[in-house]
XYZ file of C-alpha atoms in Angstrom:
566
model
C 13.736 24.233 11.445
C 13.429 25.521 15.014
C 12.575 22.031 16.239
C 15.660 20.625 14.518
C 17.983 23.203 16.074
C 16.435 22.808 19.524
C 16.792 19.019 19.432
C 20.450 19.372 18.520
C 21.082 21.828 21.341
C 19.306 19.762 23.984
C 21.104 16.574 23.006
C 24.456 18.334 23.110
C 23.796 20.190 26.363
C 22.757 17.113 28.303
C 25.286 14.774 26.755
C 28.357 16.965 26.935
C 27.547 19.262 29.830
C 28.407 22.357 27.801
C 27.461 23.763 24.416
C 31.095 24.628 23.749
C 32.547 22.745 20.765
C 35.144 20.047 21.363
C 38.499 20.060 19.568
C 38.515 18.279 16.237
C 40.421 15.125 15.333
C 42.752 15.024 12.373
C 44.842 12.306 10.790
C 47.190 11.883 7.869
C 46.993 8.956 5.495
C 50.067 7.466 7.166
C 48.833 7.581 10.767
C 46.043 6.215 12.899
C 43.206 8.515 13.902
C 44.036 10.680 16.901
C 41.476 10.647 19.715
C 39.311 13.623 20.489
C 41.544 15.399 22.997
C 38.781 15.982 25.549
C 37.438 12.450 25.320
C 33.770 11.524 25.212
C 31.645 12.811 28.072
C 28.655 10.546 28.670
C 25.530 11.849 30.395
C 21.799 11.067 30.572
C 20.098 11.587 27.222
C 17.677 14.417 26.572
C 14.218 13.206 27.769
C 12.691 14.608 24.582
C 14.472 11.852 22.636
C 12.564 9.110 24.518
C 15.718 7.104 25.141
C 15.353 4.031 27.383
C 16.537 4.437 31.002
C 20.100 3.356 31.599
C 21.432 4.448 28.221
C 23.827 7.388 27.940
C 24.379 9.939 25.202
C 27.284 12.064 23.997
C 28.667 14.014 21.092
C 32.016 13.414 19.418
C 33.691 16.034 17.251
C 35.061 14.989 13.860
C 36.796 16.640 10.921
C 34.849 16.500 7.667
C 38.022 15.369 5.915
C 40.741 13.566 7.891
C 43.329 14.658 5.328
C 42.279 18.295 4.906
C 41.548 20.276 8.068
C 40.335 23.254 6.058
C 37.224 21.293 4.975
C 35.633 22.016 8.345
C 34.250 19.997 11.230
C 31.177 18.035 12.247
C 29.957 16.015 15.211
C 28.551 12.551 15.783
C 25.646 11.778 18.109
C 26.471 8.673 20.198
C 24.548 6.330 22.483
C 25.894 3.744 24.949
C 24.628 0.761 26.895
C 27.021 0.078 29.775
C 28.557 -3.360 30.258
C 26.771 -5.354 32.947
C 29.360 -8.025 33.773
C 31.979 -7.643 36.489
C 34.706 -7.847 33.871
C 34.566 -5.162 31.170
C 36.491 -6.048 28.018
C 36.104 -2.711 26.226
C 33.736 -1.134 23.718
C 31.743 -2.935 21.040
C 30.731 -0.552 18.266
C 27.494 -1.419 16.473
C 26.262 -0.214 13.079
C 22.756 -1.377 12.034
C 23.179 -0.742 8.309
C 21.244 1.197 5.721
C 23.219 3.188 4.944
C 21.127 5.725 6.781
C 19.692 3.693 9.657
C 19.991 5.470 12.988
C 22.280 3.704 15.439
C 20.722 5.720 18.257
C 17.197 4.556 17.469
C 18.302 0.967 16.892
C 20.325 0.558 20.087
C 17.557 2.270 22.039
C 15.285 -0.669 21.202
C 17.829 -3.514 21.120
C 20.389 -2.785 23.854
C 19.302 -5.704 26.062
C 19.664 -8.101 23.140
C 23.199 -6.966 22.307
C 24.310 -6.964 25.925
C 23.056 -10.535 26.227
C 24.793 -11.654 23.031
C 28.103 -10.194 24.199
C 27.870 -11.592 27.735
C 27.504 -8.115 29.193
C 31.286 -7.717 28.978
C 31.306 -4.791 26.557
C 29.912 -1.300 26.529
C 27.731 -1.291 23.415
C 28.160 1.987 21.540
C 26.239 3.014 18.448
C 25.911 6.324 16.706
C 24.269 8.187 13.868
C 27.090 8.220 11.302
C 28.015 11.302 9.333
C 25.206 12.011 6.881
C 22.543 10.335 9.051
C 19.759 11.759 11.204
C 19.039 15.195 12.659
C 21.514 15.088 15.574
C 24.746 14.243 13.781
C 26.332 17.017 11.684
C 26.308 16.720 8.734
C 22.963 14.971 8.941
C 20.300 13.751 6.538
C 20.363 14.836 2.902
C 17.252 16.582 1.589
C 16.620 17.685 -1.968
C 13.098 19.178 -1.941
C 11.574 22.156 -0.140
C 8.269 20.475 0.660
C 6.233 17.362 0.027
C 4.239 19.303 -2.550
C 7.496 20.149 -4.309
C 8.475 16.478 -4.219
C 5.140 15.250 -5.568
C 5.035 17.864 -8.309
C 8.552 16.975 -9.437
C 7.845 13.246 -9.705
C 4.198 13.483 -10.817
C 3.295 10.982 -13.529
C 6.527 8.997 -13.232
C 7.455 5.559 -11.935
C 9.085 7.269 -8.942
C 5.636 7.551 -7.366
C 3.806 4.694 -9.062
C 6.462 2.023 -9.436
C 7.103 -0.228 -12.435
C 4.117 -2.069 -13.874
C 4.721 -5.646 -14.956
C 3.436 -9.161 -14.425
C 4.989 -12.608 -14.264
C 8.675 -12.466 -15.070
C 8.596 -9.313 -17.213
C 8.278 -10.987 -20.613
C 5.139 -9.157 -21.784
C 6.367 -6.929 -24.619
C 3.852 -4.214 -23.761
C 5.278 -4.024 -20.215
C 8.814 -3.867 -21.615
C 7.995 -1.157 -24.154
C 6.131 0.905 -21.572
C 9.089 0.900 -19.193
C 11.715 1.646 -21.843
C 9.608 4.530 -23.162
C 10.036 6.250 -19.794
C 13.836 6.132 -19.888
C 14.365 9.643 -21.364
C 12.053 11.244 -18.790
C 13.650 9.442 -15.850
C 17.144 10.191 -17.161
C 16.334 13.901 -17.154
C 14.635 13.704 -13.751
C 17.540 11.909 -12.076
C 20.018 14.367 -13.592
C 17.951 17.274 -12.265
C 17.564 15.573 -8.874
C 21.328 15.518 -8.469
C 21.491 19.254 -9.025
C 18.654 19.837 -6.572
C 20.552 17.894 -3.916
C 23.689 19.947 -4.563
C 21.687 23.145 -4.141
C 20.136 22.178 -0.813
C 21.493 22.434 2.714
C 23.899 19.469 2.601
C 24.975 20.002 -0.991
C 28.364 21.371 -0.050
C 29.317 18.432 2.173
C 28.055 15.430 0.203
C 31.644 14.423 -0.600
C 32.346 14.011 3.126
C 29.667 11.476 4.126
C 31.341 8.413 2.611
C 32.151 5.117 4.303
C 35.940 5.608 4.363
C 35.494 8.715 6.500
C 33.186 6.743 8.789
C 35.923 4.122 9.207
C 38.223 6.864 10.475
C 35.421 8.002 12.790
C 35.144 4.510 14.301
C 38.877 4.276 14.907
C 38.934 7.759 16.430
C 36.052 6.868 18.786
C 37.874 3.678 19.784
C 41.005 5.691 20.559
C 38.958 8.061 22.718
C 37.074 5.325 24.575
C 39.548 2.443 24.856
C 42.864 4.197 24.381
C 45.104 5.007 21.397
C 45.949 1.895 19.410
C 43.497 -0.350 21.283
C 41.835 -3.199 19.354
C 38.573 -2.094 17.755
C 35.574 -4.352 18.431
C 32.771 -3.990 15.926
C 29.430 -5.580 14.964
C 28.019 -4.524 11.614
C 24.777 -5.590 10.001
C 23.829 -5.248 6.325
C 25.561 -2.088 4.995
C 27.369 -2.134 8.343
C 29.296 -5.146 7.013
C 30.622 -3.028 4.150
C 31.793 -0.529 6.754
C 33.283 -3.481 8.633
C 35.062 -4.874 5.572
C 36.539 -1.473 4.813
C 37.638 -1.090 8.434
C 39.406 -4.447 8.732
C 41.316 -3.807 5.519
C 42.074 -0.113 6.089
C 43.200 -0.785 9.679
C 44.048 -4.525 9.807
C 46.358 -4.006 12.789
C 43.451 -2.617 14.841
C 41.076 -5.560 14.369
C 39.739 -6.886 17.673
C 36.489 -8.858 17.750
C 34.627 -8.118 14.520
C 31.256 -9.576 13.473
C 29.942 -9.164 9.927
C 26.244 -10.042 9.973
C 24.289 -10.104 6.680
C 27.183 -9.459 4.338
C 27.600 -7.081 1.411
C 30.277 -8.287 -1.024
C 32.941 -5.535 -0.735
C 34.884 -6.628 -3.800
C 31.775 -6.545 -5.966
C 30.795 -3.169 -4.579
C 34.236 -1.795 -5.440
C 34.116 -2.961 -9.056
C 30.493 -3.145 -10.245
C 28.454 -0.029 -10.944
C 25.786 0.128 -8.257
C 22.874 0.748 -10.617
C 23.742 -2.417 -12.523
C 24.968 -4.511 -9.610
C 21.902 -4.574 -7.356
C 20.763 -7.802 -9.049
C 23.623 -9.624 -7.309
C 22.107 -8.703 -3.939
C 18.583 -10.044 -4.664
C 19.399 -13.599 -5.739
C 17.495 -14.991 -2.734
C 14.467 -12.686 -2.907
C 12.184 -15.200 -4.559
C 13.236 -17.873 -2.061
C 12.130 -15.573 0.751
C 8.860 -14.911 -1.066
C 8.374 -18.683 -1.404
C 8.891 -19.015 2.335
C 6.233 -16.354 2.897
C 3.490 -17.961 0.832
C 4.429 -21.453 2.056
C 4.082 -20.370 5.688
C 0.752 -18.746 4.842
C -0.569 -21.957 3.273
C 0.571 -23.957 6.302
C -1.247 -21.492 8.586
C -4.422 -21.907 6.561
C -7.358 -19.578 6.159
C -7.842 -19.319 9.928
C -4.530 -17.522 10.434
C -3.581 -16.183 6.981
C -6.016 -13.988 5.063
C -4.303 -14.774 1.754
C -5.224 -18.466 1.978
C -8.533 -20.168 1.395
C -9.367 -23.502 3.061
C -7.275 -26.353 1.719
C -5.044 -24.220 -0.475
C -1.464 -25.281 -1.239
C 1.535 -22.941 -1.302
C 1.189 -22.716 -5.076
C -2.429 -21.665 -4.666
C -1.482 -18.843 -2.294
C 1.187 -17.696 -4.726
C -1.466 -17.666 -7.454
C -3.719 -15.514 -5.260
C -0.935 -12.958 -4.937
C -0.078 -13.036 -8.642
C -3.758 -12.534 -9.483
C -3.795 -9.431 -7.299
C -0.640 -8.065 -8.937
C -2.035 -8.619 -12.427
C -5.330 -6.941 -11.522
C -3.439 -3.977 -10.075
C -1.238 -3.768 -13.186
C -4.238 -3.918 -15.519
C -6.170 -1.272 -13.575
C -3.143 1.003 -13.511
C -2.567 0.760 -17.257
C -6.247 1.112 -18.125
C -6.599 4.191 -15.912
C -3.375 5.844 -17.124
C -1.707 5.329 -13.724
C -4.334 7.394 -11.901
C -5.046 4.749 -9.250
C -4.175 4.613 -5.563
C -2.529 1.177 -5.603
C -0.342 -0.026 -8.447
C 1.373 -3.383 -8.750
C 4.672 -1.518 -8.453
C 3.577 0.030 -5.171
C 2.572 -3.384 -3.826
C 5.975 -4.891 -4.662
C 7.932 -1.956 -3.247
C 5.885 -1.930 -0.041
C 5.954 -5.663 0.619
C 9.595 -6.432 -0.196
C 11.280 -4.792 2.839
C 8.637 -6.243 5.155
C 9.719 -9.745 4.162
C 13.115 -9.058 5.789
C 11.654 -10.127 9.133
C 9.494 -13.287 9.321
C 7.976 -12.074 12.599
C 6.174 -9.466 10.478
C 4.841 -11.882 7.869
C 1.523 -12.478 9.612
C 0.899 -8.732 9.702
C 1.798 -8.434 6.016
C -0.631 -11.206 5.111
C -3.457 -10.177 7.420
C -3.224 -6.388 7.288
C -1.273 -5.103 4.297
C -2.531 -7.489 1.636
C -6.243 -7.201 2.529
C -5.916 -3.429 2.248
C -4.300 -3.790 -1.168
C -6.990 -6.212 -2.269
C -9.819 -3.915 -1.214
C -8.290 -0.952 -2.995
C -7.637 -2.872 -6.207
C -11.234 -4.153 -6.109
C -12.453 -0.594 -6.067
C -10.236 0.213 -9.029
C -11.388 -2.784 -11.070
C -14.853 -3.642 -9.733
C -13.570 -7.194 -9.936
C -14.979 -9.372 -7.162
C -12.582 -12.180 -8.062
C -9.415 -10.275 -7.166
C -9.187 -11.586 -3.628
C -10.567 -11.419 -0.136
C -12.706 -8.597 1.268
C -11.161 -6.002 3.575
C -12.513 -3.351 5.884
C -10.765 -0.385 4.325
C -8.679 0.694 1.358
C -4.944 1.096 1.339
C -3.965 4.761 1.146
C -0.583 6.310 0.754
C 0.221 8.037 4.055
C 1.258 11.650 4.285
C 4.976 11.913 4.849
C 7.489 14.656 5.242
C 9.877 15.386 2.417
C 11.797 12.139 1.802
C 15.499 12.232 2.545
C 18.179 11.050 0.150
C 20.540 9.984 2.906
C 20.941 6.421 1.669
C 21.634 7.610 -1.855
C 24.171 10.200 -0.681
C 26.264 7.575 1.124
C 25.635 4.614 -1.167
C 26.283 6.502 -4.400
C 29.104 8.563 -2.934
C 30.938 5.294 -2.303
C 30.117 3.863 -5.730
C 32.535 3.522 -8.626
C 33.192 6.542 -10.826
C 30.475 7.720 -13.173
C 30.357 5.917 -16.507
C 28.264 6.221 -19.651
C 25.492 4.067 -18.156
C 22.105 5.644 -18.851
C 18.542 4.971 -17.755
C 17.860 2.675 -20.702
C 20.752 0.489 -19.529
C 19.335 0.474 -15.994
C 15.840 -0.474 -17.221
C 17.173 -3.232 -19.458
C 19.089 -4.617 -16.486
C 15.901 -4.588 -14.398
C 14.022 -6.458 -17.120
C 16.787 -9.077 -17.416
C 16.962 -9.435 -13.627
C 13.186 -9.924 -13.453
C 13.456 -12.682 -16.010
C 16.509 -14.417 -14.552
C 17.116 -13.436 -10.917
C 13.945 -12.407 -9.057
C 10.571 -12.576 -10.790
C 8.854 -11.004 -7.817
C 11.044 -8.114 -6.727
C 13.698 -7.207 -9.317
C 11.325 -4.550 -10.678
C 10.763 -2.867 -7.287
C 11.293 0.858 -7.842
C 12.648 3.233 -6.639
C 15.779 1.914 -4.976
C 18.953 3.683 -3.862
C 21.311 1.880 -6.235
C 19.462 3.156 -9.294
C 20.363 6.780 -8.524
C 24.100 6.184 -8.656
C 24.608 6.497 -12.411
C 23.262 10.067 -12.135
C 24.479 11.051 -8.661
C 26.824 14.027 -9.136
C 29.179 13.472 -6.189
C 31.683 10.832 -5.122
C 33.279 10.688 -1.671
C 36.697 12.297 -1.336
C 38.046 8.893 -0.299
C 36.806 5.428 -1.219
C 38.424 2.136 -0.279
C 38.450 -0.225 -3.270
C 40.652 -3.051 -2.025
C 42.426 -5.285 -1.507
C 40.065 -7.172 0.813
C 42.425 -9.866 2.039
C 44.765 -7.969 4.357
C 46.455 -9.826 7.235
C 44.330 -9.121 10.313
C 45.441 -8.783 13.923
C 42.650 -11.161 14.969
C 40.206 -13.495 13.187
C 36.636 -12.346 12.561
C 33.173 -13.943 12.643
C 30.962 -13.840 9.516
C 27.249 -14.715 9.642
C 24.931 -15.280 6.684
C 21.315 -16.427 6.469
C 20.246 -19.311 4.247
C 17.805 -17.065 2.353
C 18.512 -13.353 2.819
C 16.638 -10.951 0.488
C 19.281 -8.197 0.597
C 22.642 -9.780 1.447
C 22.796 -13.330 0.096
C 24.758 -16.102 1.760
C 27.000 -16.163 -1.307
C 28.373 -12.739 -0.336
C 29.311 -13.968 3.137
C 31.100 -16.931 1.575
C 33.052 -14.586 -0.741
C 34.325 -12.540 2.191
C 35.399 -15.678 4.039
C 37.085 -17.053 0.918
C 39.058 -13.821 0.566
C 40.205 -13.862 4.200
C 40.912 -17.591 4.427
C 41.726 -18.803 7.940
C 41.280 -15.267 9.279
C 37.473 -15.645 9.192
C 34.862 -18.205 10.162
C 31.432 -18.500 8.571
C 28.287 -19.485 10.455
C 25.007 -19.988 8.588
C 21.696 -19.121 10.247
C 19.064 -21.388 8.711
C 16.301 -18.865 8.184
C 14.575 -16.565 5.755
C 15.107 -12.848 6.286
C 17.789 -10.234 6.687
C 20.662 -10.539 9.198
C 20.430 -12.287 12.572
C 17.593 -9.893 13.428
C 15.394 -12.031 11.147
C 14.630 -14.681 13.762
C 15.761 -15.650 17.274
C 18.458 -18.286 17.611
C 20.042 -19.365 20.885
C 22.668 -21.130 18.773
C 23.779 -17.870 17.128
C 23.836 -16.143 20.501
C 26.082 -18.892 21.847
C 28.452 -18.598 18.867
C 28.709 -14.820 19.231
C 29.174 -14.981 23.004
C 31.904 -17.629 22.730
C 33.720 -15.498 20.178
C 33.623 -12.163 21.992
C 34.102 -13.445 25.550
C 36.263 -16.570 25.110
C 37.991 -15.871 21.791
C 36.538 -19.105 20.442
C 35.357 -19.594 16.860
C 33.881 -22.681 15.144
C 36.567 -25.057 13.838
C 35.497 -24.679 10.189
C 33.042 -22.863 7.907
C 30.308 -25.496 7.992
C 28.498 -24.533 11.199
C 24.723 -24.127 10.792
C 22.513 -22.630 13.479
C 18.778 -23.268 13.598
C 16.068 -20.820 14.605
C 14.568 -21.390 18.054
C 11.800 -23.998 17.876
C 9.336 -21.823 19.786
C 9.508 -19.056 17.172
C 6.342 -19.099 15.049
C 5.869 -17.207 11.786
C 2.116 -17.779 11.931
C 0.368 -19.575 14.808
C 1.570 -23.164 14.718
C 3.997 -22.532 11.828
C 7.697 -22.701 12.727
C 10.722 -21.938 10.595
C 11.607 -25.625 10.521
C 8.126 -26.560 9.281
C 8.220 -23.890 6.593
C 11.636 -24.947 5.308
C 10.479 -28.566 5.148
C 7.389 -27.722 3.075
C 8.759 -25.443 0.384
C 7.386 -26.335 -3.066
C 9.490 -28.811 -5.006
C 10.123 -26.181 -7.673
C 11.010 -23.465 -5.139
C 13.556 -20.993 -6.430
C 14.566 -20.024 -9.925
C 16.171 -22.648 -12.165
């Protein structure tokens, strides 16, 4: 606790020059957000935060509720990369997604990239939104006192072990085993909600929603670029939901807006999150096919999952054999094993977001899984040897930041129960994603039991008349935000939006480098130029290799004929 308080004080002291609080910002539903009256005072960041040289930090005071001053106040931790061009066009706000991803940490490692993409003509500003991190107040949501408390609470449940299944979840024993756990998990998720309410952030969970963050963005823009100035914004993943809410809550304030890796806002506003996640994973198996195809093309020399001469289908079979062995060992040993098939799926899925990491997944993660499963089964036919076993690392108490924001924004509670959620997972495994629909836990699945909804949620319409047109980017095969969602947003906005497709596997434009995408973004934000229609396709740079000698183009061209679900 002392470390947390000290970090907050140091960041504030160096960024703002004084520990005195700044005046709050308040707004009615009929008016734009008023700027923080003392502005934003930028200064060198606290050295303890290990921020890259040249970046500046600040705090920005906010009201918890823009329509009720009595709710109290908070503050946002901000970071800025200064424009480098002679002509400065204003501020470009950047949100990396999550919800729950730190904008400070992300911009600290990517500032040069974003300055390049925007021609150096904008100050790039990111922040830890309300409900995120240890510097912003309110910050992360925690629901357990210690890791021992966490482990004891979830002991013996799928929360720690994952869901055990093979193939496309048609084995009746797998189905019965999962459904039998529904009453236990229903009770656990109900109790979890109460635990979260009783912990430090429990009293402010209703104030960490996306609508409030929209007001925060507009208020920061007023403070930095002047009251009423156009708001320039680049959102990735969940950041596109924030972006969609912004452009429709404040259509008259839209400047240059980029939605990159798009969440369908209309679907999010109408479909219960715990039942709607299947719409976000329609491309997961395509991405998995890209992974094992690239591995086969790399061959045994560069991909540990492949044996000499193996085809993509053979590599897939190697992986499925491992998953079945892990499932069998888990069931036979009453879940008392270190590596379950559910753990493998849940660990591997997010790492497939970025093809640059695929070689590490194949050559480091999978061999560790294989070695551990061999020990559990004494089966020498499971896979390739490895030097050490995979072990679950020691972690601090997990935060429920993503759940607090994601579920707080979700539709009102319904009668949906855990049996309904499990049946949806089984159906999605059979019809949407064989490989990853059963990955558990995931934030969306908490929402039918989450006890709090945000005090304000924007639920449409999503086709307001905008002050300026926006740019929408979707990847061909994105495992979290499918191209179909980007197309829906563009269809809703009509001529007010232009769609560009990045021909890659992975999540958002961070998935793979593309000079073409950089050129499109730069033309938009510096020359106000968008593609003439919605048919533009950008390729990944030819010198980008997934494995040695294996490019994105080569992988796309060699996908199995049956790739994808029927």
